[in-house]
Amino acid sequence: MSNAPIIARKSPFPVEVVQGKTYFWCACGKSGRQPFCDGSHKGTGFEPVKYTAEDSKKVFFCGCKHSSKPPLCDGTHNGL
């Protein structure tokens, strides 16, 4: 088990979210359904992060898995 997540990609995932819908962001980086969880975190010590959309709009989910504001991108990927 590693303490660091796998970098899925060094850029955010733009997603059109729907108001009131809940999304589960992959925190481990192993999911085949990036940026969302597919259960690949089992046994890693990571858990998906629940995100419920307040409005229908485009948001940018973190792709590098190192954001200080998960599940959303904060630009951390620029320093990796």
N, C-alpha and C. Protein backbone atom coordinates (compact mmCIF):
# COMPACT_ATOMS: atom_id res chain seq x y z
N MET A 1 0.84 -1.19 0.00
CA MET A 1 0.00 0.00 0.00
C MET A 1 0.88 1.24 0.00
N SER A 2 0.63 2.16 -0.90
CA SER A 2 1.40 3.39 -1.04
C SER A 2 0.65 4.55 -0.40
N ASN A 3 1.39 5.56 0.11
CA ASN A 3 0.73 6.73 0.68
C ASN A 3 0.45 7.77 -0.39
N ALA A 4 1.06 7.66 -1.55
CA ALA A 4 0.89 8.65 -2.60
C ALA A 4 -0.03 8.10 -3.70
N PRO A 5 -0.97 8.93 -4.15
CA PRO A 5 -1.82 8.49 -5.24
C PRO A 5 -1.07 8.44 -6.56
N ILE A 6 -1.56 7.65 -7.48
CA ILE A 6 -1.02 7.59 -8.84
C ILE A 6 -1.51 8.82 -9.59
N ILE A 7 -0.62 9.47 -10.33
CA ILE A 7 -1.02 10.62 -11.14
C ILE A 7 -1.72 10.10 -12.38
N ALA A 8 -3.03 10.34 -12.46
CA ALA A 8 -3.80 9.88 -13.61
C ALA A 8 -3.42 10.68 -14.86
N ARG A 9 -3.28 12.00 -14.68
CA ARG A 9 -2.77 12.87 -15.74
C ARG A 9 -2.44 14.23 -15.13
N LYS A 10 -1.56 14.96 -15.79
CA LYS A 10 -1.10 16.25 -15.26
C LYS A 10 -1.92 17.40 -15.82
N SER A 11 -3.23 17.23 -15.82
CA SER A 11 -4.16 18.29 -16.20
C SER A 11 -5.53 17.90 -15.63
N PRO A 12 -6.39 18.90 -15.43
CA PRO A 12 -7.70 18.59 -14.87
C PRO A 12 -8.63 17.93 -15.88
N PHE A 13 -9.70 17.35 -15.36
CA PHE A 13 -10.75 16.75 -16.18
C PHE A 13 -11.94 17.71 -16.18
N PRO A 14 -12.22 18.38 -17.31
CA PRO A 14 -13.41 19.24 -17.35
C PRO A 14 -14.66 18.36 -17.48
N VAL A 15 -15.63 18.60 -16.61
CA VAL A 15 -16.86 17.80 -16.61
C VAL A 15 -18.06 18.72 -16.43
N GLU A 16 -19.06 18.53 -17.26
CA GLU A 16 -20.33 19.24 -17.10
C GLU A 16 -21.14 18.48 -16.04
N VAL A 17 -21.26 19.07 -14.85
CA VAL A 17 -22.00 18.42 -13.76
C VAL A 17 -23.44 18.91 -13.77
N VAL A 18 -24.32 18.09 -13.19
CA VAL A 18 -25.74 18.39 -13.15
C VAL A 18 -26.14 18.72 -11.71
N GLN A 19 -26.82 19.83 -11.54
CA GLN A 19 -27.26 20.28 -10.22
C GLN A 19 -27.95 19.15 -9.45
N GLY A 20 -27.50 18.93 -8.21
CA GLY A 20 -28.10 17.93 -7.35
C GLY A 20 -27.55 16.53 -7.52
N LYS A 21 -26.79 16.29 -8.58
CA LYS A 21 -26.23 14.95 -8.82
C LYS A 21 -24.96 14.77 -8.00
N THR A 22 -24.76 13.56 -7.50
CA THR A 22 -23.57 13.24 -6.71
C THR A 22 -22.58 12.46 -7.56
N TYR A 23 -21.32 12.83 -7.43
CA TYR A 23 -20.22 12.21 -8.16
C TYR A 23 -19.21 11.71 -7.14
N PHE A 24 -18.51 10.64 -7.47
CA PHE A 24 -17.47 10.11 -6.59
C PHE A 24 -16.14 10.16 -7.33
N TRP A 25 -15.30 11.11 -6.92
CA TRP A 25 -14.01 11.36 -7.55
C TRP A 25 -12.98 10.33 -7.09
N CYS A 26 -12.24 9.79 -8.02
CA CYS A 26 -11.16 8.84 -7.73
C CYS A 26 -10.01 9.58 -7.06
N ALA A 27 -9.66 9.15 -5.84
CA ALA A 27 -8.55 9.76 -5.11
C ALA A 27 -7.25 8.99 -5.27
N CYS A 28 -7.33 7.71 -5.67
CA CYS A 28 -6.13 6.88 -5.74
C CYS A 28 -5.39 6.97 -7.08
N GLY A 29 -6.11 7.32 -8.13
CA GLY A 29 -5.52 7.42 -9.46
C GLY A 29 -5.56 6.13 -10.27
N LYS A 30 -6.12 5.05 -9.70
CA LYS A 30 -6.14 3.75 -10.38
C LYS A 30 -7.38 3.50 -11.24
N SER A 31 -8.42 4.29 -11.07
CA SER A 31 -9.67 4.05 -11.77
C SER A 31 -9.52 4.08 -13.28
N GLY A 32 -10.21 3.21 -13.96
CA GLY A 32 -10.26 3.21 -15.41
C GLY A 32 -11.34 4.15 -15.93
N ARG A 33 -12.07 4.78 -15.03
CA ARG A 33 -13.17 5.70 -15.39
C ARG A 33 -12.84 7.11 -14.93
N GLN A 34 -11.59 7.53 -15.03
CA GLN A 34 -11.17 8.86 -14.56
C GLN A 34 -12.09 9.95 -15.09
N PRO A 35 -12.39 10.96 -14.27
CA PRO A 35 -11.86 11.20 -12.93
C PRO A 35 -12.68 10.52 -11.82
N PHE A 36 -13.56 9.62 -12.20
CA PHE A 36 -14.47 9.03 -11.21
C PHE A 36 -14.03 7.64 -10.76
N CYS A 37 -14.50 7.27 -9.58
CA CYS A 37 -14.16 5.99 -8.95
C CYS A 37 -14.81 4.81 -9.68
N ASP A 38 -14.05 3.73 -9.81
CA ASP A 38 -14.60 2.47 -10.35
C ASP A 38 -14.35 1.32 -9.38
N GLY A 39 -13.92 1.66 -8.15
CA GLY A 39 -13.67 0.63 -7.14
C GLY A 39 -12.24 0.13 -7.10
N SER A 40 -11.37 0.64 -7.96
CA SER A 40 -9.97 0.18 -8.02
C SER A 40 -9.17 0.50 -6.77
N HIS A 41 -9.69 1.36 -5.91
CA HIS A 41 -8.97 1.75 -4.70
C HIS A 41 -8.98 0.67 -3.61
N LYS A 42 -9.76 -0.38 -3.78
CA LYS A 42 -9.86 -1.42 -2.76
C LYS A 42 -8.48 -1.90 -2.33
N GLY A 43 -8.22 -1.82 -1.03
CA GLY A 43 -6.95 -2.27 -0.48
C GLY A 43 -5.82 -1.24 -0.55
N THR A 44 -6.09 -0.03 -1.04
CA THR A 44 -5.04 0.98 -1.18
C THR A 44 -4.98 1.94 -0.01
N GLY A 45 -6.04 2.00 0.79
CA GLY A 45 -6.11 2.99 1.87
C GLY A 45 -6.75 4.28 1.42
N PHE A 46 -7.02 4.41 0.12
CA PHE A 46 -7.69 5.59 -0.41
C PHE A 46 -9.19 5.34 -0.47
N GLU A 47 -9.96 6.42 -0.38
CA GLU A 47 -11.41 6.37 -0.54
C GLU A 47 -11.81 7.44 -1.53
N PRO A 48 -12.86 7.20 -2.32
CA PRO A 48 -13.32 8.24 -3.24
C PRO A 48 -13.86 9.45 -2.47
N VAL A 49 -13.84 10.60 -3.12
CA VAL A 49 -14.35 11.83 -2.52
C VAL A 49 -15.71 12.14 -3.13
N LYS A 50 -16.70 12.29 -2.27
CA LYS A 50 -18.07 12.60 -2.72
C LYS A 50 -18.17 14.07 -3.08
N TYR A 51 -18.77 14.34 -4.23
CA TYR A 51 -19.00 15.72 -4.69
C TYR A 51 -20.43 15.82 -5.18
N THR A 52 -21.19 16.72 -4.59
CA THR A 52 -22.56 16.96 -5.04
C THR A 52 -22.61 18.33 -5.69
N ALA A 53 -23.06 18.36 -6.94
CA ALA A 53 -23.09 19.61 -7.70
C ALA A 53 -24.16 20.56 -7.17
N GLU A 54 -23.73 21.79 -6.85
CA GLU A 54 -24.68 22.80 -6.39
C GLU A 54 -25.41 23.44 -7.56
N ASP A 55 -24.75 23.47 -8.70
CA ASP A 55 -25.31 24.05 -9.92
C ASP A 55 -24.93 23.18 -11.11
N SER A 56 -25.67 23.31 -12.19
CA SER A 56 -25.30 22.64 -13.44
C SER A 56 -24.30 23.55 -14.13
N LYS A 57 -23.05 23.08 -14.26
CA LYS A 57 -21.98 23.89 -14.86
C LYS A 57 -20.78 23.01 -15.12
N LYS A 58 -19.77 23.59 -15.76
CA LYS A 58 -18.51 22.87 -15.98
C LYS A 58 -17.61 23.08 -14.77
N VAL A 59 -17.10 21.97 -14.24
CA VAL A 59 -16.12 22.04 -13.16
C VAL A 59 -14.88 21.27 -13.62
N PHE A 60 -13.78 21.50 -12.93
CA PHE A 60 -12.52 20.87 -13.30
C PHE A 60 -12.06 19.97 -12.16
N PHE A 61 -12.26 18.66 -12.35
CA PHE A 61 -11.83 17.67 -11.36
C PHE A 61 -10.33 17.46 -11.49
N CYS A 62 -9.67 17.35 -10.35
CA CYS A 62 -8.22 17.15 -10.31
C CYS A 62 -7.83 15.85 -11.02
N GLY A 63 -6.83 15.92 -11.87
CA GLY A 63 -6.34 14.73 -12.57
C GLY A 63 -5.06 14.19 -11.97
N CYS A 64 -4.29 15.07 -11.29
CA CYS A 64 -3.01 14.63 -10.73
C CYS A 64 -3.16 13.98 -9.35
N LYS A 65 -4.33 14.15 -8.74
CA LYS A 65 -4.66 13.55 -7.43
C LYS A 65 -3.88 14.16 -6.28
N HIS A 66 -3.28 15.33 -6.48
CA HIS A 66 -2.50 15.99 -5.44
C HIS A 66 -3.08 17.36 -5.05
N SER A 67 -4.26 17.71 -5.52
CA SER A 67 -4.89 18.99 -5.20
C SER A 67 -5.08 19.16 -3.69
N SER A 68 -4.93 20.38 -3.21
CA SER A 68 -5.21 20.66 -1.80
C SER A 68 -6.70 20.94 -1.59
N LYS A 69 -7.47 20.94 -2.69
CA LYS A 69 -8.91 21.17 -2.63
C LYS A 69 -9.67 20.06 -3.34
N PRO A 70 -9.39 18.79 -3.01
CA PRO A 70 -10.06 17.70 -3.71
C PRO A 70 -11.58 17.77 -3.52
N PRO A 71 -12.35 17.45 -4.53
CA PRO A 71 -11.93 16.78 -5.76
C PRO A 71 -11.58 17.73 -6.91
N LEU A 72 -11.59 19.03 -6.64
CA LEU A 72 -11.39 19.99 -7.72
C LEU A 72 -9.93 20.38 -7.88
N CYS A 73 -9.57 20.74 -9.09
CA CYS A 73 -8.21 21.14 -9.44
C CYS A 73 -7.87 22.48 -8.76
N ASP A 74 -6.65 22.58 -8.23
CA ASP A 74 -6.16 23.84 -7.67
C ASP A 74 -4.87 24.28 -8.35
N GLY A 75 -4.49 23.62 -9.43
CA GLY A 75 -3.28 23.99 -10.17
C GLY A 75 -2.02 23.29 -9.72
N THR A 76 -2.12 22.39 -8.73
CA THR A 76 -0.95 21.68 -8.21
C THR A 76 -0.20 20.95 -9.31
N HIS A 77 -0.91 20.47 -10.34
CA HIS A 77 -0.28 19.71 -11.42
C HIS A 77 0.83 20.51 -12.12
N ASN A 78 0.75 21.83 -12.05
CA ASN A 78 1.76 22.67 -12.71
C ASN A 78 3.14 22.53 -12.08
N GLY A 79 3.21 22.05 -10.84
CA GLY A 79 4.48 21.90 -10.16
C GLY A 79 4.99 20.48 -10.09
N LEU A 80 4.28 19.56 -10.73
CA LEU A 80 4.69 18.16 -10.68
C LEU A 80 5.62 17.79 -11.82
